Amino acid sequence: MPPHAGVPPGADPSLCPAMSDKAAMAEKPNAWPVGGVLLLHAVFLAACGCYGAAAAGWAPAAMHSAYAGVGMGAALLVCAIMAVSPSHKLYMIGVHFALLLQLLLIGVFAWQAYRSYGVPAKADRFPLFVVMGTGSVVALGAMRVFKPNKSKRA
């Protein structure tokens, strides 16, 4: 089979969608550091969520902490798997969706910390919201630090 099968004679192979997808796969940056950050953030959120439920004695009213922590951890884990996949499209979707989730989490934890600050009934939750928000800020910063450099094209 010729190297540019399916491309009309005289056409630029880079303009063919099938060929450009193969070229994009070859140029996909190393996303393992970003995937590692997402994995660590996922485990951190799940652990913090379970800690919040355990601190309340696994009471049914506090189980939402565990569910939310594990759920967001699972979402970030899916993003990590997409980021390290061989497909450039999945890599881009996974990384950018994870960045949006991290920004959302920072906002949610900041809002929850604000709402629980100085409220005696919620005093036990405030430190957990601060820790989870700080961890999310650190994870977002690590995503920025480990972001693959754009390759220079000729």
C-alpha atoms as a printed R data frame, in Angstrom:
    type eleno elety resid chain resno       x      y      z
1   ATOM     1    CA   MET     A     1   0.000  0.000  0.000
2   ATOM     2    CA   PRO     A     2   1.460  3.413 -0.928
3   ATOM     3    CA   PRO     A     3   2.422  5.702  1.963
4   ATOM     4    CA   HIS     A     4  -0.342  8.188  1.105
5   ATOM     5    CA   ALA     A     5  -3.154  5.803  0.144
6   ATOM     6    CA   GLY     A     6  -6.479  7.565 -0.261
7   ATOM     7    CA   VAL     A     7  -4.918 10.960 -1.031
8   ATOM     8    CA   PRO     A     8  -5.670 12.208 -4.543
9   ATOM     9    CA   PRO     A     9  -2.610 12.558 -6.815
10  ATOM    10    CA   GLY     A    10  -1.021 15.981 -6.448
11  ATOM    11    CA   ALA     A    11  -2.840 16.721 -3.145
12  ATOM    12    CA   ASP     A    12  -0.989 17.635  0.021
13  ATOM    13    CA   PRO     A    13  -1.112 14.585  2.357
14  ATOM    14    CA   SER     A    14  -1.073 16.864  5.411
15  ATOM    15    CA   LEU     A    15  -4.477 18.242  4.367
16  ATOM    16    CA   CYS     A    16  -6.037 14.779  4.400
17  ATOM    17    CA   PRO     A    17  -7.868 14.241  7.727
18  ATOM    18    CA   ALA     A    18  -6.610 10.675  8.070
19  ATOM    19    CA   MET     A    19  -3.024 11.713  7.489
20  ATOM    20    CA   SER     A    20  -3.194 14.767  9.747
21  ATOM    21    CA   ASP     A    21  -4.571 12.575 12.591
22  ATOM    22    CA   LYS     A    22  -1.563 10.275 12.231
23  ATOM    23    CA   ALA     A    23   0.744 13.277 12.253
24  ATOM    24    CA   ALA     A    24  -0.982 14.617 15.370
25  ATOM    25    CA   MET     A    25  -0.495 11.278 17.118
26  ATOM    26    CA   ALA     A    26   3.196 11.398 16.304
27  ATOM    27    CA   GLU     A    27   3.456 14.913 17.756
28  ATOM    28    CA   LYS     A    28   1.509 14.226 20.959
29  ATOM    29    CA   PRO     A    29   3.546 15.511 23.900
30  ATOM    30    CA   ASN     A    30   4.518 13.425 26.911
31  ATOM    31    CA   ALA     A    31   1.506 13.733 29.220
32  ATOM    32    CA   TRP     A    32   2.608 11.312 31.940
33  ATOM    33    CA   PRO     A    33   3.565 14.079 34.419
34  ATOM    34    CA   VAL     A    34   0.159 15.737 33.934
35  ATOM    35    CA   GLY     A    35  -1.552 12.362 34.287
36  ATOM    36    CA   GLY     A    36   0.365 11.780 37.513
37  ATOM    37    CA   VAL     A    37  -0.771 15.133 38.907
38  ATOM    38    CA   LEU     A    38  -4.377 14.273 38.049
39  ATOM    39    CA   LEU     A    39  -4.041 10.849 39.668
40  ATOM    40    CA   LEU     A    40  -2.629 12.357 42.870
41  ATOM    41    CA   HIS     A    41  -5.360 15.021 42.928
42  ATOM    42    CA   ALA     A    42  -8.009 12.306 42.464
43  ATOM    43    CA   VAL     A    43  -6.653 10.241 45.362
44  ATOM    44    CA   PHE     A    44  -6.355 13.382 47.515
45  ATOM    45    CA   LEU     A    45  -9.990 14.379 46.914
46  ATOM    46    CA   ALA     A    46 -11.269 10.860 47.562
47  ATOM    47    CA   ALA     A    47  -9.242 10.623 50.787
48  ATOM    48    CA   CYS     A    48 -10.413 14.039 51.999
49  ATOM    49    CA   GLY     A    49 -14.026 13.208 51.194
50  ATOM    50    CA   CYS     A    50 -13.829  9.924 53.076
51  ATOM    51    CA   TYR     A    51 -12.099 11.661 55.974
52  ATOM    52    CA   GLY     A    52 -14.966 14.169 56.157
53  ATOM    53    CA   ALA     A    53 -17.510 11.354 56.329
54  ATOM    54    CA   ALA     A    54 -15.422  9.397 58.847
55  ATOM    55    CA   ALA     A    55 -15.009 12.472 61.061
56  ATOM    56    CA   ALA     A    56 -18.801 12.606 61.300
57  ATOM    57    CA   GLY     A    57 -18.980  8.928 62.195
58  ATOM    58    CA   TRP     A    58 -20.118  7.873 58.726
59  ATOM    59    CA   ALA     A    59 -23.497  9.371 59.545
60  ATOM    60    CA   PRO     A    60 -25.966  9.298 56.647
61  ATOM    61    CA   ALA     A    61 -26.126 13.109 56.698
62  ATOM    62    CA   ALA     A    62 -22.343 13.310 56.143
63  ATOM    63    CA   MET     A    63 -21.980 10.664 53.452
64  ATOM    64    CA   HIS     A    64 -22.254 13.298 50.718
65  ATOM    65    CA   SER     A    65 -18.681 14.240 51.613
66  ATOM    66    CA   ALA     A    66 -17.434 10.773 50.684
67  ATOM    67    CA   TYR     A    67 -19.648 10.574 47.603
68  ATOM    68    CA   ALA     A    68 -18.500 13.960 46.304
69  ATOM    69    CA   GLY     A    69 -14.825 13.276 47.034
70  ATOM    70    CA   VAL     A    70 -14.847  9.871 45.379
71  ATOM    71    CA   GLY     A    71 -16.992 11.145 42.502
72  ATOM    72    CA   MET     A    72 -14.717 14.087 41.702
73  ATOM    73    CA   GLY     A    73 -11.703 11.826 42.161
74  ATOM    74    CA   ALA     A    74 -13.189  9.407 39.636
75  ATOM    75    CA   ALA     A    75 -13.826 12.242 37.179
76  ATOM    76    CA   LEU     A    76 -10.200 13.384 37.471
77  ATOM    77    CA   LEU     A    77  -9.031  9.785 37.084
78  ATOM    78    CA   VAL     A    78 -10.960  9.510 33.815
79  ATOM    79    CA   CYS     A    79  -9.314 12.760 32.686
80  ATOM    80    CA   ALA     A    80  -5.886 11.339 33.613
81  ATOM    81    CA   ILE     A    81  -6.531  8.200 31.567
82  ATOM    82    CA   MET     A    82  -7.640 10.311 28.614
83  ATOM    83    CA   ALA     A    83  -4.570 12.535 28.957
84  ATOM    84    CA   VAL     A    84  -2.100  9.656 28.749
85  ATOM    85    CA   SER     A    85  -3.950  7.847 25.957
86  ATOM    86    CA   PRO     A    86  -2.226  7.595 22.575
87  ATOM    87    CA   SER     A    87  -4.898  9.734 20.913
88  ATOM    88    CA   HIS     A    88  -4.091 13.423 20.613
89  ATOM    89    CA   LYS     A    89  -7.793 14.315 20.690
90  ATOM    90    CA   LEU     A    90  -8.383 12.382 23.917
91  ATOM    91    CA   TYR     A    91  -5.268 13.987 25.386
92  ATOM    92    CA   MET     A    92  -6.573 17.471 24.621
93  ATOM    93    CA   ILE     A    93 -10.076 16.719 25.907
94  ATOM    94    CA   GLY     A    94  -8.790 15.062 29.092
95  ATOM    95    CA   VAL     A    95  -6.350 17.813 30.011
96  ATOM    96    CA   HIS     A    96  -8.697 20.701 29.290
97  ATOM    97    CA   PHE     A    97 -11.690 19.101 30.998
98  ATOM    98    CA   ALA     A    98  -9.482 18.413 34.030
99  ATOM    99    CA   LEU     A    99  -8.400 22.067 34.119
100 ATOM   100    CA   LEU     A   100 -12.043 23.141 34.081
101 ATOM   101    CA   LEU     A   101 -12.875 20.674 36.861
102 ATOM   102    CA   GLN     A   102  -9.971 21.942 38.951
103 ATOM   103    CA   LEU     A   103 -11.102 25.543 38.549
104 ATOM   104    CA   LEU     A   104 -14.643 24.524 39.488
105 ATOM   105    CA   LEU     A   105 -13.384 22.668 42.563
106 ATOM   106    CA   ILE     A   106 -11.344 25.657 43.711
107 ATOM   107    CA   GLY     A   107 -14.447 27.839 43.447
108 ATOM   108    CA   VAL     A   108 -16.652 25.331 45.261
109 ATOM   109    CA   PHE     A   109 -14.206 24.821 48.126
110 ATOM   110    CA   ALA     A   110 -13.621 28.570 48.473
111 ATOM   111    CA   TRP     A   111 -17.385 29.167 48.576
112 ATOM   112    CA   GLN     A   112 -17.927 26.383 51.116
113 ATOM   113    CA   ALA     A   113 -15.099 27.681 53.297
114 ATOM   114    CA   TYR     A   114 -16.579 31.183 53.134
115 ATOM   115    CA   ARG     A   115 -20.032 29.898 54.092
116 ATOM   116    CA   SER     A   116 -18.726 27.790 56.992
117 ATOM   117    CA   TYR     A   117 -16.312 30.368 58.427
118 ATOM   118    CA   GLY     A   118 -17.446 31.546 61.853
119 ATOM   119    CA   VAL     A   119 -20.518 29.295 61.937
120 ATOM   120    CA   PRO     A   120 -20.291 27.109 65.071
121 ATOM   121    CA   ALA     A   121 -22.403 24.308 63.558
122 ATOM   122    CA   LYS     A   122 -20.003 24.080 60.587
123 ATOM   123    CA   ALA     A   123 -16.741 24.705 62.425
124 ATOM   124    CA   ASP     A   124 -15.602 21.124 61.888
125 ATOM   125    CA   ARG     A   125 -15.954 21.432 58.094
126 ATOM   126    CA   PHE     A   126 -14.069 24.691 57.608
127 ATOM   127    CA   PRO     A   127 -10.527 23.219 57.908
128 ATOM   128    CA   LEU     A   128 -11.421 20.432 55.488
129 ATOM   129    CA   PHE     A   129 -12.695 22.919 52.894
130 ATOM   130    CA   VAL     A   130  -9.517 24.967 53.279
131 ATOM   131    CA   VAL     A   131  -7.312 21.886 52.884
132 ATOM   132    CA   MET     A   132  -9.241 20.637 49.848
133 ATOM   133    CA   GLY     A   133  -9.194 24.102 48.256
134 ATOM   134    CA   THR     A   134  -5.485 24.499 48.896
135 ATOM   135    CA   GLY     A   135  -4.806 21.031 47.498
136 ATOM   136    CA   SER     A   136  -6.790 21.896 44.384
137 ATOM   137    CA   VAL     A   137  -4.840 25.139 43.921
138 ATOM   138    CA   VAL     A   138  -1.565 23.216 44.285
139 ATOM   139    CA   ALA     A   139  -2.742 20.594 41.771
140 ATOM   140    CA   LEU     A   140  -3.746 23.299 39.284
141 ATOM   141    CA   GLY     A   141  -0.327 24.923 39.741
142 ATOM   142    CA   ALA     A   142   1.363 21.570 39.173
143 ATOM   143    CA   MET     A   143  -0.649 21.150 35.975
144 ATOM   144    CA   ARG     A   144   0.803 24.464 34.825
145 ATOM   145    CA   VAL     A   145   4.352 23.496 35.820
146 ATOM   146    CA   PHE     A   146   4.211 20.106 34.114
147 ATOM   147    CA   LYS     A   147   2.385 21.345 31.012
148 ATOM   148    CA   PRO     A   148   4.171 19.945 27.959
149 ATOM   149    CA   ASN     A   149   5.972 22.584 25.903
150 ATOM   150    CA   LYS     A   150   4.624 23.323 22.465
151 ATOM   151    CA   SER     A   151   6.840 21.809 19.846
152 ATOM   152    CA   LYS     A   152   8.224 24.307 17.368
153 ATOM   153    CA   ARG     A   153   7.080 23.587 13.854
154 ATOM   154    CA   ALA     A   154   9.180 24.472 10.860
